[in-house]
Amino acid sequence: MDSERAQLVDNIRIAIANASTRDDVLRAAAELIDGFSDGYNWTGFYMMRDDGKLEVGPYVGPPTEHTVIELDRGICGAAASQRATVVVDNVLDDPRFLACSITTRSEIVVPLMDGNTVLGEIDIDSDKPKFFNGEDRIMLEAIAAEVVRRLKEIA
Ligand code: SME
Protein backbone atom coordinates (compact mmCIF):
# COMPACT_ATOMS: atom_id res chain seq x y z
CA MET A 1 0.00 0.00 0.00
CA ASP A 2 1.34 3.49 -0.76
CA SER A 3 2.11 5.77 2.19
CA GLU A 4 -0.88 8.05 1.61
CA ARG A 5 -3.25 5.10 1.79
CA ALA A 6 -1.44 3.55 4.75
CA GLN A 7 -1.80 6.90 6.52
CA LEU A 8 -5.56 6.85 5.95
CA VAL A 9 -5.82 3.35 7.43
CA ASP A 10 -3.86 4.57 10.49
CA ASN A 11 -6.02 7.67 10.83
CA ILE A 12 -9.18 5.59 10.71
CA ARG A 13 -7.83 3.15 13.30
CA ILE A 14 -7.15 6.08 15.65
CA ALA A 15 -10.49 7.82 14.99
CA ILE A 16 -12.63 4.74 15.52
CA ALA A 17 -10.77 3.82 18.70
CA ASN A 18 -12.42 6.94 20.13
CA ALA A 19 -15.90 6.04 18.89
CA SER A 20 -18.05 4.02 21.22
CA THR A 21 -21.22 3.22 19.29
CA ARG A 22 -21.64 1.35 16.03
CA ASP A 23 -22.98 4.40 14.23
CA ASP A 24 -20.17 6.62 15.51
CA VAL A 25 -17.56 4.11 14.31
CA LEU A 26 -19.17 3.87 10.87
CA ARG A 27 -19.72 7.63 10.55
CA ALA A 28 -16.12 8.44 11.47
CA ALA A 29 -14.83 5.88 8.98
CA ALA A 30 -17.17 7.03 6.17
CA GLU A 31 -16.15 10.67 6.63
CA LEU A 32 -12.43 9.91 6.60
CA ILE A 33 -12.67 7.58 3.61
CA ASP A 34 -14.74 10.10 1.68
CA GLY A 35 -12.20 12.84 2.33
CA PHE A 36 -9.42 10.75 0.80
CA SER A 37 -10.39 11.39 -2.83
CA ASP A 38 -12.44 13.84 -4.87
CA GLY A 39 -13.35 10.83 -6.97
CA TYR A 40 -15.22 9.18 -4.11
CA ASN A 41 -18.67 10.66 -4.71
CA TRP A 42 -20.81 8.48 -2.39
CA THR A 43 -19.07 6.79 0.50
CA GLY A 44 -20.92 4.80 3.09
CA PHE A 45 -21.92 1.60 4.78
CA TYR A 46 -24.63 -0.96 4.32
CA MET A 47 -25.10 -3.17 7.37
CA MET A 48 -26.55 -6.67 7.58
CA ARG A 49 -29.86 -6.88 9.42
CA ASP A 50 -31.17 -9.88 11.32
CA ASP A 51 -33.58 -10.54 8.44
CA GLY A 52 -30.64 -10.98 6.05
CA LYS A 53 -31.15 -7.71 4.17
CA LEU A 54 -28.65 -4.87 3.90
CA GLU A 55 -29.67 -1.53 5.37
CA VAL A 56 -27.94 1.75 4.61
CA GLY A 57 -25.87 3.16 7.47
CA PRO A 58 -23.83 6.34 7.79
CA TYR A 59 -22.75 7.78 4.45
CA VAL A 60 -21.39 10.91 2.80
CA GLY A 61 -23.04 11.85 -0.49
CA PRO A 62 -26.42 12.39 -2.04
CA PRO A 63 -29.41 10.61 -0.49
CA THR A 64 -30.05 7.14 -1.92
CA GLU A 65 -33.44 5.58 -2.53
CA HIS A 66 -31.84 2.16 -1.96
CA THR A 67 -32.09 2.15 1.81
CA VAL A 68 -32.69 -1.63 2.07
CA ILE A 69 -31.11 -4.06 -0.40
CA GLU A 70 -31.81 -7.79 -0.65
CA LEU A 71 -28.83 -10.06 -1.22
CA ASP A 72 -29.90 -11.02 -4.73
CA ARG A 73 -29.97 -7.38 -5.83
CA GLY A 74 -27.38 -4.79 -6.75
CA ILE A 75 -23.62 -4.69 -6.57
CA CYS A 76 -24.12 -4.48 -2.82
CA GLY A 77 -26.06 -7.76 -2.73
CA ALA A 78 -23.44 -9.41 -4.95
CA ALA A 79 -20.53 -8.50 -2.68
CA ALA A 80 -22.37 -9.69 0.43
CA SER A 81 -23.53 -12.96 -1.08
CA GLN A 82 -20.11 -13.72 -2.62
CA ARG A 83 -18.35 -12.59 0.60
CA ALA A 84 -15.84 -10.80 -1.60
CA THR A 85 -14.96 -7.35 -2.87
CA VAL A 86 -16.71 -6.39 -6.11
CA VAL A 87 -15.26 -3.70 -8.38
CA VAL A 88 -17.35 -2.48 -11.31
CA ASP A 89 -15.42 -0.36 -13.81
CA ASN A 90 -18.48 0.82 -15.70
CA VAL A 91 -21.78 0.49 -13.88
CA LEU A 92 -23.74 1.25 -17.06
CA ASP A 93 -22.54 -2.11 -18.44
CA ASP A 94 -23.51 -4.07 -15.31
CA PRO A 95 -27.13 -5.25 -15.15
CA ARG A 96 -26.83 -5.75 -11.36
CA PHE A 97 -26.28 -2.05 -10.75
CA LEU A 98 -28.87 -0.17 -8.67
CA ALA A 99 -28.40 3.54 -9.31
CA CYS A 100 -28.17 5.84 -6.33
CA SER A 101 -27.13 8.74 -8.56
CA ILE A 102 -27.41 9.01 -12.36
CA THR A 103 -23.87 10.39 -12.46
CA THR A 104 -22.23 7.25 -11.00
CA ARG A 105 -19.88 5.43 -13.39
CA SER A 106 -17.85 3.04 -11.23
CA GLU A 107 -18.28 1.38 -7.86
CA ILE A 108 -16.45 -0.72 -5.28
CA VAL A 109 -18.12 -2.73 -2.52
CA VAL A 110 -15.95 -4.29 0.21
CA PRO A 111 -17.58 -6.66 2.71
CA LEU A 112 -16.99 -6.35 6.45
CA MET A 113 -16.03 -9.94 7.24
CA ASP A 114 -16.02 -11.50 10.70
CA GLY A 115 -14.67 -14.91 9.82
CA ASN A 116 -17.21 -16.21 7.33
CA THR A 117 -19.95 -13.84 8.48
CA VAL A 118 -20.78 -10.64 6.59
CA LEU A 119 -21.44 -7.83 9.09
CA GLY A 120 -22.01 -5.26 6.38
CA GLU A 121 -20.03 -3.53 3.68
CA ILE A 122 -18.27 -0.38 2.57
CA ASP A 123 -19.76 1.01 -0.65
CA ILE A 124 -18.13 3.75 -2.72
CA ASP A 125 -19.43 5.24 -5.97
CA SER A 126 -17.42 7.40 -8.34
CA ASP A 127 -18.64 9.64 -11.12
CA LYS A 128 -15.50 8.63 -13.03
CA PRO A 129 -15.42 5.34 -14.94
CA LYS A 130 -12.81 2.75 -13.87
CA PHE A 131 -11.88 4.86 -10.85
CA PHE A 132 -11.04 2.12 -8.31
CA ASN A 133 -7.66 0.43 -8.64
CA GLY A 134 -5.95 -2.40 -6.79
CA GLU A 135 -4.48 0.04 -4.27
CA ASP A 136 -7.95 1.30 -3.36
CA ARG A 137 -9.12 -2.25 -2.92
CA ILE A 138 -6.21 -3.21 -0.64
CA MET A 139 -6.71 -0.03 1.40
CA LEU A 140 -10.45 -0.52 1.77
CA GLU A 141 -10.04 -4.17 2.74
CA ALA A 142 -7.58 -3.05 5.45
CA ILE A 143 -10.07 -0.41 6.62
CA ALA A 144 -12.84 -3.02 6.65
CA ALA A 145 -10.71 -5.21 8.92
CA GLU A 146 -10.12 -2.28 11.29
CA VAL A 147 -13.83 -1.46 11.39
CA VAL A 148 -14.76 -5.08 12.12
CA ARG A 149 -12.16 -5.25 14.92
CA ARG A 150 -13.61 -2.12 16.53
CA LEU A 151 -17.26 -3.20 16.10
CA LYS A 152 -16.47 -6.47 17.86
CA GLU A 153 -14.76 -4.60 20.71
CA ILE A 154 -17.81 -2.46 21.39
CA ALA A 155 -20.44 -5.14 20.76
N1 SME B 1 -25.10 0.90 -6.39
C1 SME B 1 -25.49 0.02 -5.32
C2 SME B 1 -26.67 0.58 -4.57
C3 SME B 1 -26.29 1.49 -3.48
S1 SME B 1 -26.08 3.11 -3.95
O1 SME B 1 -25.01 3.15 -4.92
C4 SME B 1 -25.64 4.02 -2.68
C5 SME B 1 -25.80 -1.36 -5.86
O2 SME B 1 -25.85 -1.56 -7.06
O3 SME B 1 -26.02 -2.26 -5.05
PDB file of C-alpha atoms and ligand atoms in Angstrom:
ATOM      1  CA  MET A   1       0.000   0.000   0.000  1.00  0.00           C
ATOM      2  CA  ASP A   2       1.341   3.491  -0.756  1.00  0.00           C
ATOM      3  CA  SER A   3       2.114   5.771   2.186  1.00  0.00           C
ATOM      4  CA  GLU A   4      -0.879   8.048   1.606  1.00  0.00           C
ATOM      5  CA  ARG A   5      -3.248   5.098   1.790  1.00  0.00           C
ATOM      6  CA  ALA A   6      -1.437   3.550   4.752  1.00  0.00           C
ATOM      7  CA  GLN A   7      -1.800   6.903   6.518  1.00  0.00           C
ATOM      8  CA  LEU A   8      -5.564   6.851   5.954  1.00  0.00           C
ATOM      9  CA  VAL A   9      -5.822   3.351   7.425  1.00  0.00           C
ATOM     10  CA  ASP A  10      -3.855   4.565  10.487  1.00  0.00           C
ATOM     11  CA  ASN A  11      -6.024   7.673  10.828  1.00  0.00           C
ATOM     12  CA  ILE A  12      -9.177   5.593  10.711  1.00  0.00           C
ATOM     13  CA  ARG A  13      -7.828   3.148  13.298  1.00  0.00           C
ATOM     14  CA  ILE A  14      -7.148   6.078  15.653  1.00  0.00           C
ATOM     15  CA  ALA A  15     -10.486   7.824  14.988  1.00  0.00           C
ATOM     16  CA  ILE A  16     -12.628   4.743  15.520  1.00  0.00           C
ATOM     17  CA  ALA A  17     -10.774   3.825  18.704  1.00  0.00           C
ATOM     18  CA  ASN A  18     -12.422   6.940  20.129  1.00  0.00           C
ATOM     19  CA  ALA A  19     -15.903   6.042  18.887  1.00  0.00           C
ATOM     20  CA  SER A  20     -18.053   4.016  21.224  1.00  0.00           C
ATOM     21  CA  THR A  21     -21.219   3.220  19.286  1.00  0.00           C
ATOM     22  CA  ARG A  22     -21.635   1.348  16.032  1.00  0.00           C
ATOM     23  CA  ASP A  23     -22.980   4.401  14.230  1.00  0.00           C
ATOM     24  CA  ASP A  24     -20.171   6.625  15.511  1.00  0.00           C
ATOM     25  CA  VAL A  25     -17.557   4.114  14.309  1.00  0.00           C
ATOM     26  CA  LEU A  26     -19.171   3.875  10.875  1.00  0.00           C
ATOM     27  CA  ARG A  27     -19.717   7.634  10.552  1.00  0.00           C
ATOM     28  CA  ALA A  28     -16.116   8.442  11.466  1.00  0.00           C
ATOM     29  CA  ALA A  29     -14.829   5.875   8.978  1.00  0.00           C
ATOM     30  CA  ALA A  30     -17.170   7.031   6.174  1.00  0.00           C
ATOM     31  CA  GLU A  31     -16.147  10.667   6.627  1.00  0.00           C
ATOM     32  CA  LEU A  32     -12.428   9.914   6.605  1.00  0.00           C
ATOM     33  CA  ILE A  33     -12.666   7.581   3.612  1.00  0.00           C
ATOM     34  CA  ASP A  34     -14.740  10.096   1.681  1.00  0.00           C
ATOM     35  CA  GLY A  35     -12.204  12.837   2.330  1.00  0.00           C
ATOM     36  CA  PHE A  36      -9.423  10.753   0.801  1.00  0.00           C
ATOM     37  CA  SER A  37     -10.388  11.386  -2.826  1.00  0.00           C
ATOM     38  CA  ASP A  38     -12.441  13.843  -4.869  1.00  0.00           C
ATOM     39  CA  GLY A  39     -13.345  10.829  -6.972  1.00  0.00           C
ATOM     40  CA  TYR A  40     -15.221   9.184  -4.107  1.00  0.00           C
ATOM     41  CA  ASN A  41     -18.669  10.664  -4.707  1.00  0.00           C
ATOM     42  CA  TRP A  42     -20.807   8.483  -2.388  1.00  0.00           C
ATOM     43  CA  THR A  43     -19.070   6.788   0.504  1.00  0.00           C
ATOM     44  CA  GLY A  44     -20.921   4.801   3.091  1.00  0.00           C
ATOM     45  CA  PHE A  45     -21.922   1.604   4.782  1.00  0.00           C
ATOM     46  CA  TYR A  46     -24.633  -0.958   4.323  1.00  0.00           C
ATOM     47  CA  MET A  47     -25.104  -3.168   7.375  1.00  0.00           C
ATOM     48  CA  MET A  48     -26.550  -6.669   7.581  1.00  0.00           C
ATOM     49  CA  ARG A  49     -29.858  -6.880   9.419  1.00  0.00           C
ATOM     50  CA  ASP A  50     -31.174  -9.878  11.317  1.00  0.00           C
ATOM     51  CA  ASP A  51     -33.581 -10.539   8.436  1.00  0.00           C
ATOM     52  CA  GLY A  52     -30.636 -10.976   6.047  1.00  0.00           C
ATOM     53  CA  LYS A  53     -31.150  -7.710   4.167  1.00  0.00           C
ATOM     54  CA  LEU A  54     -28.651  -4.870   3.897  1.00  0.00           C
ATOM     55  CA  GLU A  55     -29.673  -1.526   5.368  1.00  0.00           C
ATOM     56  CA  VAL A  56     -27.937   1.746   4.606  1.00  0.00           C
ATOM     57  CA  GLY A  57     -25.870   3.163   7.472  1.00  0.00           C
ATOM     58  CA  PRO A  58     -23.830   6.341   7.786  1.00  0.00           C
ATOM     59  CA  TYR A  59     -22.746   7.776   4.449  1.00  0.00           C
ATOM     60  CA  VAL A  60     -21.391  10.906   2.805  1.00  0.00           C
ATOM     61  CA  GLY A  61     -23.040  11.847  -0.486  1.00  0.00           C
ATOM     62  CA  PRO A  62     -26.419  12.391  -2.038  1.00  0.00           C
ATOM     63  CA  PRO A  63     -29.409  10.605  -0.488  1.00  0.00           C
ATOM     64  CA  THR A  64     -30.046   7.137  -1.918  1.00  0.00           C
ATOM     65  CA  GLU A  65     -33.438   5.582  -2.533  1.00  0.00           C
ATOM     66  CA  HIS A  66     -31.840   2.159  -1.955  1.00  0.00           C
ATOM     67  CA  THR A  67     -32.092   2.148   1.811  1.00  0.00           C
ATOM     68  CA  VAL A  68     -32.685  -1.625   2.067  1.00  0.00           C
ATOM     69  CA  ILE A  69     -31.112  -4.061  -0.403  1.00  0.00           C
ATOM     70  CA  GLU A  70     -31.812  -7.786  -0.652  1.00  0.00           C
ATOM     71  CA  LEU A  71     -28.829 -10.058  -1.219  1.00  0.00           C
ATOM     72  CA  ASP A  72     -29.903 -11.017  -4.734  1.00  0.00           C
ATOM     73  CA  ARG A  73     -29.969  -7.381  -5.829  1.00  0.00           C
ATOM     74  CA  GLY A  74     -27.383  -4.787  -6.754  1.00  0.00           C
ATOM     75  CA  ILE A  75     -23.621  -4.688  -6.574  1.00  0.00           C
ATOM     76  CA  CYS A  76     -24.124  -4.483  -2.818  1.00  0.00           C
ATOM     77  CA  GLY A  77     -26.056  -7.755  -2.731  1.00  0.00           C
ATOM     78  CA  ALA A  78     -23.441  -9.410  -4.955  1.00  0.00           C
ATOM     79  CA  ALA A  79     -20.531  -8.502  -2.678  1.00  0.00           C
ATOM     80  CA  ALA A  80     -22.371  -9.690   0.434  1.00  0.00           C
ATOM     81  CA  SER A  81     -23.531 -12.965  -1.077  1.00  0.00           C
ATOM     82  CA  GLN A  82     -20.111 -13.719  -2.616  1.00  0.00           C
ATOM     83  CA  ARG A  83     -18.352 -12.587   0.596  1.00  0.00           C
ATOM     84  CA  ALA A  84     -15.835 -10.803  -1.600  1.00  0.00           C
ATOM     85  CA  THR A  85     -14.965  -7.350  -2.869  1.00  0.00           C
ATOM     86  CA  VAL A  86     -16.709  -6.392  -6.110  1.00  0.00           C
ATOM     87  CA  VAL A  87     -15.261  -3.697  -8.383  1.00  0.00           C
ATOM     88  CA  VAL A  88     -17.351  -2.478 -11.312  1.00  0.00           C
ATOM     89  CA  ASP A  89     -15.415  -0.356 -13.806  1.00  0.00           C
ATOM     90  CA  ASN A  90     -18.485   0.825 -15.701  1.00  0.00           C
ATOM     91  CA  VAL A  91     -21.779   0.491 -13.878  1.00  0.00           C
ATOM     92  CA  LEU A  92     -23.738   1.245 -17.062  1.00  0.00           C
ATOM     93  CA  ASP A  93     -22.538  -2.115 -18.441  1.00  0.00           C
ATOM     94  CA  ASP A  94     -23.515  -4.072 -15.310  1.00  0.00           C
ATOM     95  CA  PRO A  95     -27.131  -5.252 -15.153  1.00  0.00           C
ATOM     96  CA  ARG A  96     -26.832  -5.748 -11.362  1.00  0.00           C
ATOM     97  CA  PHE A  97     -26.285  -2.046 -10.749  1.00  0.00           C
ATOM     98  CA  LEU A  98     -28.866  -0.170  -8.667  1.00  0.00           C
ATOM     99  CA  ALA A  99     -28.402   3.544  -9.312  1.00  0.00           C
ATOM    100  CA  CYS A 100     -28.170   5.844  -6.329  1.00  0.00           C
ATOM    101  CA  SER A 101     -27.133   8.740  -8.564  1.00  0.00           C
ATOM    102  CA  ILE A 102     -27.407   9.007 -12.359  1.00  0.00           C
ATOM    103  CA  THR A 103     -23.871  10.385 -12.455  1.00  0.00           C
ATOM    104  CA  THR A 104     -22.235   7.245 -11.000  1.00  0.00           C
ATOM    105  CA  ARG A 105     -19.884   5.434 -13.395  1.00  0.00           C
ATOM    106  CA  SER A 106     -17.848   3.042 -11.235  1.00  0.00           C
ATOM    107  CA  GLU A 107     -18.281   1.379  -7.859  1.00  0.00           C
ATOM    108  CA  ILE A 108     -16.452  -0.717  -5.281  1.00  0.00           C
ATOM    109  CA  VAL A 109     -18.117  -2.732  -2.522  1.00  0.00           C
ATOM    110  CA  VAL A 110     -15.954  -4.291   0.208  1.00  0.00           C
ATOM    111  CA  PRO A 111     -17.582  -6.659   2.709  1.00  0.00           C
ATOM    112  CA  LEU A 112     -16.988  -6.346   6.449  1.00  0.00           C
ATOM    113  CA  MET A 113     -16.033  -9.938   7.242  1.00  0.00           C
ATOM    114  CA  ASP A 114     -16.023 -11.504  10.696  1.00  0.00           C
ATOM    115  CA  GLY A 115     -14.675 -14.914   9.824  1.00  0.00           C
ATOM    116  CA  ASN A 116     -17.208 -16.211   7.327  1.00  0.00           C
ATOM    117  CA  THR A 117     -19.953 -13.838   8.476  1.00  0.00           C
ATOM    118  CA  VAL A 118     -20.781 -10.639   6.595  1.00  0.00           C
ATOM    119  CA  LEU A 119     -21.441  -7.830   9.091  1.00  0.00           C
ATOM    120  CA  GLY A 120     -22.013  -5.260   6.378  1.00  0.00           C
ATOM    121  CA  GLU A 121     -20.026  -3.528   3.676  1.00  0.00           C
ATOM    122  CA  ILE A 122     -18.266  -0.381   2.568  1.00  0.00           C
ATOM    123  CA  ASP A 123     -19.764   1.010  -0.654  1.00  0.00           C
ATOM    124  CA  ILE A 124     -18.133   3.753  -2.719  1.00  0.00           C
ATOM    125  CA  ASP A 125     -19.429   5.238  -5.971  1.00  0.00           C
ATOM    126  CA  SER A 126     -17.415   7.395  -8.340  1.00  0.00           C
ATOM    127  CA  ASP A 127     -18.639   9.640 -11.121  1.00  0.00           C
ATOM    128  CA  LYS A 128     -15.500   8.633 -13.034  1.00  0.00           C
ATOM    129  CA  PRO A 129     -15.419   5.344 -14.940  1.00  0.00           C
ATOM    130  CA  LYS A 130     -12.814   2.751 -13.866  1.00  0.00           C
ATOM    131  CA  PHE A 131     -11.879   4.857 -10.853  1.00  0.00           C
ATOM    132  CA  PHE A 132     -11.042   2.125  -8.309  1.00  0.00           C
ATOM    133  CA  ASN A 133      -7.664   0.426  -8.641  1.00  0.00           C
ATOM    134  CA  GLY A 134      -5.953  -2.398  -6.788  1.00  0.00           C
ATOM    135  CA  GLU A 135      -4.483   0.038  -4.274  1.00  0.00           C
ATOM    136  CA  ASP A 136      -7.950   1.299  -3.363  1.00  0.00           C
ATOM    137  CA  ARG A 137      -9.119  -2.250  -2.918  1.00  0.00           C
ATOM    138  CA  ILE A 138      -6.207  -3.205  -0.643  1.00  0.00           C
ATOM    139  CA  MET A 139      -6.706  -0.026   1.400  1.00  0.00           C
ATOM    140  CA  LEU A 140     -10.449  -0.518   1.767  1.00  0.00           C
ATOM    141  CA  GLU A 141     -10.036  -4.167   2.743  1.00  0.00           C
ATOM    142  CA  ALA A 142      -7.579  -3.045   5.450  1.00  0.00           C
ATOM    143  CA  ILE A 143     -10.065  -0.414   6.619  1.00  0.00           C
ATOM    144  CA  ALA A 144     -12.840  -3.019   6.647  1.00  0.00           C
ATOM    145  CA  ALA A 145     -10.706  -5.210   8.922  1.00  0.00           C
ATOM    146  CA  GLU A 146     -10.124  -2.275  11.293  1.00  0.00           C
ATOM    147  CA  VAL A 147     -13.829  -1.456  11.390  1.00  0.00           C
ATOM    148  CA  VAL A 148     -14.756  -5.077  12.123  1.00  0.00           C
ATOM    149  CA  ARG A 149     -12.156  -5.250  14.920  1.00  0.00           C
ATOM    150  CA  ARG A 150     -13.614  -2.124  16.529  1.00  0.00           C
ATOM    151  CA  LEU A 151     -17.257  -3.195  16.096  1.00  0.00           C
ATOM    152  CA  LYS A 152     -16.466  -6.468  17.860  1.00  0.00           C
ATOM    153  CA  GLU A 153     -14.762  -4.604  20.714  1.00  0.00           C
ATOM    154  CA  ILE A 154     -17.812  -2.457  21.390  1.00  0.00           C
ATOM    155  CA  ALA A 155     -20.435  -5.142  20.759  1.00  0.00           C
TER     156      ALA A 155
HETATM  157  N1  SME B   1     -25.102   0.899  -6.394  1.00  0.00           N
HETATM  158  C1  SME B   1     -25.494   0.017  -5.324  1.00  0.00           C
HETATM  159  C2  SME B   1     -26.666   0.577  -4.570  1.00  0.00           C
HETATM  160  C3  SME B   1     -26.291   1.490  -3.478  1.00  0.00           C
HETATM  161  S1  SME B   1     -26.077   3.106  -3.945  1.00  0.00           S
HETATM  162  O1  SME B   1     -25.009   3.146  -4.924  1.00  0.00           O
HETATM  163  C4  SME B   1     -25.637   4.022  -2.675  1.00  0.00           C
HETATM  164  C5  SME B   1     -25.801  -1.357  -5.858  1.00  0.00           C
HETATM  165  O2  SME B   1     -25.854  -1.555  -7.057  1.00  0.00           O
HETATM  166  O3  SME B   1     -26.017  -2.262  -5.054  1.00  0.00           O
END
